[in-house]
Amino acid sequence: MPDRLDTAADPVTLTQRLIRYDTTNPPGNEAACVEFVAGLAADAGLPHRLVAAQPDRPNLLIRLPGRGAAPGLLMHAHVDVVPTKDQQWSYPPFDGAVRDGHVWGRGSLDMKGGLAMMLTAMLRLHAEGVRPAGDVLLAVVPDEEAGSAVGARYLVDRHPELFDGMRYAVGEDGGADLELDGAVRLHPIVVAEKRACWLRITLRGPGGHASRVALPDSPVRRLTRLLDAIEPGGLPPVLTPAADRMLRELSAALPEPQAAVFERLRADPADESALGELSAADAQYLRSILRHSVNATVVRAGTATNVLPEEMTVELDCRALPGGFGAADFVAALSERVGADLDAEVIVEGEAMPEPEFGPFYDQLAEVLRAADPDGVPVPMVTTASTDARLFPRLGIACYGWLPLMLPAGAGYRGLLHRPDERVPVEALRFGASCFADLLRGYR
């Protein structure tokens, strides 16, 4: 028992231990990892409960009782990770090696390192006898990387009572990343996520011999018009309230000429000349959170090179900005741009998240970051990805992506998510654990 608690006392060592459980999803097999965390809670004497839709993929809830002076705070973390197959790694992805001041391995960032920071903070406060103002509930879940069916979605659908009293939540910060050429160190606070709306479009019409020019209503020509319609990356740019606030705070925090770039984007989110003054990675991120994006990812058609097909299908990864835009809106907008009604099947339509809350709890998240890193800048951000945070608002919980990391300005570590050589600096993990402890101590 002491050995296990000694492991949990250091977020670096704990991250290493968690990485060594291969929880690649699919298939997941998260049970051993989740049960290890449950053992840490049991060793510490914290109330906990395992809840499973499938025996080999359990959810774990650990509670740190509060004083009843504030509503409950949920921390949620997933233990499944994306595959490493066909990726070239410098070190084995499930060794959790510490090299060059970093913990290397799949999940170091996404998000076993985040879980380690949360759990270390919770155990630290419990050992000190500190009771936060409200109950703190840590949900350790499987399956976030593949839809959450046996993870957070199962808990929200089948066991909502487990979250009674929870008002706010913090979880991963997804794909919110700006480098800004190292001008300033940013600490993202994700306040909004894009909504997945995946479509399968079927195009039908006359085929024939491919030596002849295809007719205008043929599937080939219709596919060409569809691809032309989404060539800019999706639908025309639009400035949502969340993105506007992000751009405004970035403008206030940055030196010239970068500050002016963000003011120009506030005035005209379609200003490509402004985006052209940023790095390619930063411009890509901003384009993605300033439009309902559409990417053609799977095309199925044809039987031979010299035969024009009578039917083609194309799968579109559509991502909607916050504000209620959904799959039907994508179909209508794309049909208008193509000039014909599209035969569309909705493959996935994610939950629509509510407008972000900028209130006392958001302010507290920013305060913790300013106190821990006076040279850094907390900034509200929109993530292009979707996380389990899309599910908990159905229970009246306001969700934020908040994984504090002390990273060099412009280092771009979040760009390593889902890629080979995923790694995180050891000091960043210790910084994050301290921030979580400060958040729980000062929670109000």
PDB file of C-alpha atoms in Angstrom, residues 73-220:
ATOM      1  CA  LEU A  73     -16.985  20.254  -8.821  1.00  0.00           C
ATOM      2  CA  LEU A  74     -16.463  17.454 -11.342  1.00  0.00           C
ATOM      3  CA  MET A  75     -13.051  16.545 -12.739  1.00  0.00           C
ATOM      4  CA  HIS A  76     -13.224  14.057 -15.611  1.00  0.00           C
ATOM      5  CA  ALA A  77     -10.420  12.170 -17.340  1.00  0.00           C
ATOM      6  CA  HIS A  78     -10.322   9.318 -19.834  1.00  0.00           C
ATOM      7  CA  VAL A  79      -7.795   6.499 -19.748  1.00  0.00           C
ATOM      8  CA  ASP A  80      -8.226   5.124 -23.266  1.00  0.00           C
ATOM      9  CA  VAL A  81      -5.728   6.216 -25.909  1.00  0.00           C
ATOM     10  CA  VAL A  82      -5.589   6.260 -29.702  1.00  0.00           C
ATOM     11  CA  PRO A  83      -3.640   3.585 -31.613  1.00  0.00           C
ATOM     12  CA  THR A  84       0.092   3.745 -32.265  1.00  0.00           C
ATOM     13  CA  LYS A  85       0.053   1.265 -35.153  1.00  0.00           C
ATOM     14  CA  ASP A  86       2.228   2.301 -38.107  1.00  0.00           C
ATOM     15  CA  GLN A  87       3.639   5.271 -36.184  1.00  0.00           C
ATOM     16  CA  GLN A  88       7.399   5.653 -35.812  1.00  0.00           C
ATOM     17  CA  TRP A  89       8.315   6.395 -32.182  1.00  0.00           C
ATOM     18  CA  SER A  90      11.725   7.317 -30.797  1.00  0.00           C
ATOM     19  CA  TYR A  91      10.956   5.273 -27.662  1.00  0.00           C
ATOM     20  CA  PRO A  92       8.398   2.502 -27.081  1.00  0.00           C
ATOM     21  CA  PRO A  93       5.005   4.214 -26.683  1.00  0.00           C
ATOM     22  CA  PHE A  94       3.923   2.236 -23.610  1.00  0.00           C
ATOM     23  CA  ASP A  95       7.178   2.336 -21.614  1.00  0.00           C
ATOM     24  CA  GLY A  96       6.508   5.701 -19.974  1.00  0.00           C
ATOM     25  CA  ALA A  97      10.223   6.492 -20.120  1.00  0.00           C
ATOM     26  CA  VAL A  98      11.624   9.710 -18.668  1.00  0.00           C
ATOM     27  CA  ARG A  99      14.223  11.082 -21.069  1.00  0.00           C
ATOM     28  CA  ASP A 100      15.527  14.587 -21.648  1.00  0.00           C
ATOM     29  CA  GLY A 101      13.262  15.946 -18.913  1.00  0.00           C
ATOM     30  CA  HIS A 102      10.076  14.532 -20.506  1.00  0.00           C
ATOM     31  CA  VAL A 103       7.714  11.658 -19.917  1.00  0.00           C
ATOM     32  CA  TRP A 104       7.371   9.914 -23.266  1.00  0.00           C
ATOM     33  CA  GLY A 105       4.480   7.737 -24.291  1.00  0.00           C
ATOM     34  CA  ARG A 106       0.977   7.422 -25.634  1.00  0.00           C
ATOM     35  CA  GLY A 107      -1.334   9.241 -23.272  1.00  0.00           C
ATOM     36  CA  SER A 108       1.302  11.444 -21.670  1.00  0.00           C
ATOM     37  CA  LEU A 109      -0.731  14.430 -22.909  1.00  0.00           C
ATOM     38  CA  ASP A 110      -4.012  12.818 -23.923  1.00  0.00           C
ATOM     39  CA  MET A 111      -4.759  12.321 -21.157  1.00  0.00           C
ATOM     40  CA  LYS A 112      -3.110  10.114 -18.577  1.00  0.00           C
ATOM     41  CA  GLY A 113      -0.857  12.983 -17.587  1.00  0.00           C
ATOM     42  CA  GLY A 114      -3.977  15.058 -16.925  1.00  0.00           C
ATOM     43  CA  LEU A 115      -5.487  12.277 -14.822  1.00  0.00           C
ATOM     44  CA  ALA A 116      -2.247  12.039 -12.852  1.00  0.00           C
ATOM     45  CA  MET A 117      -2.358  15.768 -12.094  1.00  0.00           C
ATOM     46  CA  MET A 118      -5.998  15.615 -10.965  1.00  0.00           C
ATOM     47  CA  LEU A 119      -5.559  12.517  -8.827  1.00  0.00           C
ATOM     48  CA  THR A 120      -2.333  13.734  -7.226  1.00  0.00           C
ATOM     49  CA  ALA A 121      -4.043  16.981  -6.223  1.00  0.00           C
ATOM     50  CA  MET A 122      -7.049  15.158  -4.783  1.00  0.00           C
ATOM     51  CA  LEU A 123      -4.908  12.739  -2.773  1.00  0.00           C
ATOM     52  CA  ARG A 124      -2.666  15.572  -1.609  1.00  0.00           C
ATOM     53  CA  LEU A 125      -5.582  17.530  -0.162  1.00  0.00           C
ATOM     54  CA  HIS A 126      -7.099  14.437   1.429  1.00  0.00           C
ATOM     55  CA  ALA A 127      -3.787  13.587   3.104  1.00  0.00           C
ATOM     56  CA  GLU A 128      -3.590  17.128   4.473  1.00  0.00           C
ATOM     57  CA  GLY A 129      -7.118  16.887   5.845  1.00  0.00           C
ATOM     58  CA  VAL A 130      -8.344  19.716   3.630  1.00  0.00           C
ATOM     59  CA  ARG A 131     -12.043  19.714   2.802  1.00  0.00           C
ATOM     60  CA  PRO A 132     -12.886  21.892  -0.201  1.00  0.00           C
ATOM     61  CA  ALA A 133     -15.924  24.128  -0.160  1.00  0.00           C
ATOM     62  CA  GLY A 134     -17.924  21.630  -2.219  1.00  0.00           C
ATOM     63  CA  ASP A 135     -17.649  17.942  -2.987  1.00  0.00           C
ATOM     64  CA  VAL A 136     -15.069  17.109  -5.645  1.00  0.00           C
ATOM     65  CA  LEU A 137     -15.873  14.147  -7.877  1.00  0.00           C
ATOM     66  CA  LEU A 138     -13.232  12.598 -10.131  1.00  0.00           C
ATOM     67  CA  ALA A 139     -14.693  10.541 -12.988  1.00  0.00           C
ATOM     68  CA  VAL A 140     -12.159   8.190 -14.584  1.00  0.00           C
ATOM     69  CA  VAL A 141     -13.727   6.888 -17.788  1.00  0.00           C
ATOM     70  CA  PRO A 142     -13.013   4.675 -20.810  1.00  0.00           C
ATOM     71  CA  ASP A 143     -13.911   5.109 -24.470  1.00  0.00           C
ATOM     72  CA  GLU A 144     -13.604   8.885 -24.954  1.00  0.00           C
ATOM     73  CA  GLU A 145     -11.567   8.386 -28.100  1.00  0.00           C
ATOM     74  CA  ALA A 146     -14.277   6.319 -29.818  1.00  0.00           C
ATOM     75  CA  GLY A 147     -17.568   7.946 -28.875  1.00  0.00           C
ATOM     76  CA  SER A 148     -17.872   7.463 -25.085  1.00  0.00           C
ATOM     77  CA  ALA A 149     -20.600   4.804 -25.398  1.00  0.00           C
ATOM     78  CA  VAL A 150     -19.381   2.793 -22.399  1.00  0.00           C
ATOM     79  CA  GLY A 151     -17.784   5.781 -20.690  1.00  0.00           C
ATOM     80  CA  ALA A 152     -19.154   9.240 -20.035  1.00  0.00           C
ATOM     81  CA  ARG A 153     -22.217   8.747 -22.250  1.00  0.00           C
ATOM     82  CA  TYR A 154     -23.169   5.613 -20.304  1.00  0.00           C
ATOM     83  CA  LEU A 155     -22.803   7.457 -17.000  1.00  0.00           C
ATOM     84  CA  VAL A 156     -24.853  10.450 -18.142  1.00  0.00           C
ATOM     85  CA  ASP A 157     -27.580   8.309 -19.733  1.00  0.00           C
ATOM     86  CA  ARG A 158     -27.856   5.550 -17.146  1.00  0.00           C
ATOM     87  CA  HIS A 159     -26.488   6.958 -13.903  1.00  0.00           C
ATOM     88  CA  PRO A 160     -27.149  10.717 -13.832  1.00  0.00           C
ATOM     89  CA  GLU A 161     -27.784  10.522 -10.071  1.00  0.00           C
ATOM     90  CA  LEU A 162     -24.061  10.002  -9.534  1.00  0.00           C
ATOM     91  CA  PHE A 163     -23.542  13.638 -10.534  1.00  0.00           C
ATOM     92  CA  ASP A 164     -26.193  15.167  -8.298  1.00  0.00           C
ATOM     93  CA  GLY A 165     -24.976  18.495  -6.934  1.00  0.00           C
ATOM     94  CA  MET A 166     -22.236  18.951  -9.531  1.00  0.00           C
ATOM     95  CA  ARG A 167     -22.303  22.466 -10.995  1.00  0.00           C
ATOM     96  CA  TYR A 168     -18.945  22.886 -12.771  1.00  0.00           C
ATOM     97  CA  ALA A 169     -16.534  20.529 -14.498  1.00  0.00           C
ATOM     98  CA  VAL A 170     -12.962  20.590 -15.743  1.00  0.00           C
ATOM     99  CA  GLY A 171     -11.474  18.163 -18.234  1.00  0.00           C
ATOM    100  CA  GLU A 172      -9.074  18.003 -21.148  1.00  0.00           C
ATOM    101  CA  ASP A 173      -8.434  20.966 -23.396  1.00  0.00           C
ATOM    102  CA  GLY A 174      -8.602  19.064 -26.691  1.00  0.00           C
ATOM    103  CA  GLY A 175      -7.071  20.677 -29.757  1.00  0.00           C
ATOM    104  CA  ALA A 176      -6.903  24.261 -28.503  1.00  0.00           C
ATOM    105  CA  ASP A 177      -3.404  25.372 -29.431  1.00  0.00           C
ATOM    106  CA  LEU A 178      -1.766  28.590 -30.586  1.00  0.00           C
ATOM    107  CA  GLU A 179       1.979  29.099 -30.806  1.00  0.00           C
ATOM    108  CA  LEU A 180       2.131  32.794 -31.785  1.00  0.00           C
ATOM    109  CA  ASP A 181       5.835  32.496 -32.579  1.00  0.00           C
ATOM    110  CA  GLY A 182       6.614  32.348 -28.869  1.00  0.00           C
ATOM    111  CA  ALA A 183       5.386  35.890 -28.234  1.00  0.00           C
ATOM    112  CA  VAL A 184       3.654  34.888 -25.003  1.00  0.00           C
ATOM    113  CA  ARG A 185       2.938  31.716 -23.032  1.00  0.00           C
ATOM    114  CA  LEU A 186      -0.757  30.940 -23.265  1.00  0.00           C
ATOM    115  CA  HIS A 187      -2.789  28.912 -20.793  1.00  0.00           C
ATOM    116  CA  PRO A 188      -5.940  27.823 -22.644  1.00  0.00           C
ATOM    117  CA  ILE A 189      -9.248  27.624 -20.847  1.00  0.00           C
ATOM    118  CA  VAL A 190     -11.548  25.865 -23.291  1.00  0.00           C
ATOM    119  CA  VAL A 191     -15.033  27.334 -23.103  1.00  0.00           C
ATOM    120  CA  ALA A 192     -16.526  25.829 -26.263  1.00  0.00           C
ATOM    121  CA  GLU A 193     -16.107  22.852 -28.559  1.00  0.00           C
ATOM    122  CA  LYS A 194     -17.005  22.213 -32.161  1.00  0.00           C
ATOM    123  CA  ARG A 195     -19.793  19.707 -32.734  1.00  0.00           C
ATOM    124  CA  ALA A 196     -19.215  16.627 -34.883  1.00  0.00           C
ATOM    125  CA  CYS A 197     -21.775  16.218 -37.679  1.00  0.00           C
ATOM    126  CA  TRP A 198     -20.581  13.414 -39.967  1.00  0.00           C
ATOM    127  CA  LEU A 199     -22.461  12.910 -43.216  1.00  0.00           C
ATOM    128  CA  ARG A 200     -22.517  10.289 -45.943  1.00  0.00           C
ATOM    129  CA  ILE A 201     -23.543  11.860 -49.252  1.00  0.00           C
ATOM    130  CA  THR A 202     -24.790   9.569 -52.041  1.00  0.00           C
ATOM    131  CA  LEU A 203     -24.568  10.943 -55.580  1.00  0.00           C
ATOM    132  CA  ARG A 204     -26.554   9.187 -58.301  1.00  0.00           C
ATOM    133  CA  GLY A 205     -26.995   9.847 -62.004  1.00  0.00           C
ATOM    134  CA  PRO A 206     -26.071   8.712 -65.487  1.00  0.00           C
ATOM    135  CA  GLY A 207     -22.829   6.820 -65.958  1.00  0.00           C
ATOM    136  CA  GLY A 208     -21.339   5.470 -69.157  1.00  0.00           C
ATOM    137  CA  HIS A 209     -18.124   5.231 -71.095  1.00  0.00           C
ATOM    138  CA  ALA A 210     -15.393   7.338 -69.513  1.00  0.00           C
ATOM    139  CA  SER A 211     -14.045   8.353 -72.904  1.00  0.00           C
ATOM    140  CA  ARG A 212     -16.968  10.782 -73.143  1.00  0.00           C
ATOM    141  CA  VAL A 213     -17.397  13.978 -71.164  1.00  0.00           C
ATOM    142  CA  ALA A 214     -19.557  13.254 -68.123  1.00  0.00           C
ATOM    143  CA  LEU A 215     -23.034  14.799 -68.138  1.00  0.00           C
ATOM    144  CA  PRO A 216     -23.697  17.717 -65.749  1.00  0.00           C
ATOM    145  CA  ASP A 217     -26.014  15.583 -63.568  1.00  0.00           C
ATOM    146  CA  SER A 218     -23.609  12.623 -63.418  1.00  0.00           C
ATOM    147  CA  PRO A 219     -22.181  11.603 -60.021  1.00  0.00           C
ATOM    148  CA  VAL A 220     -18.671  12.554 -61.176  1.00  0.00           C
TER     149      VAL A 220
END
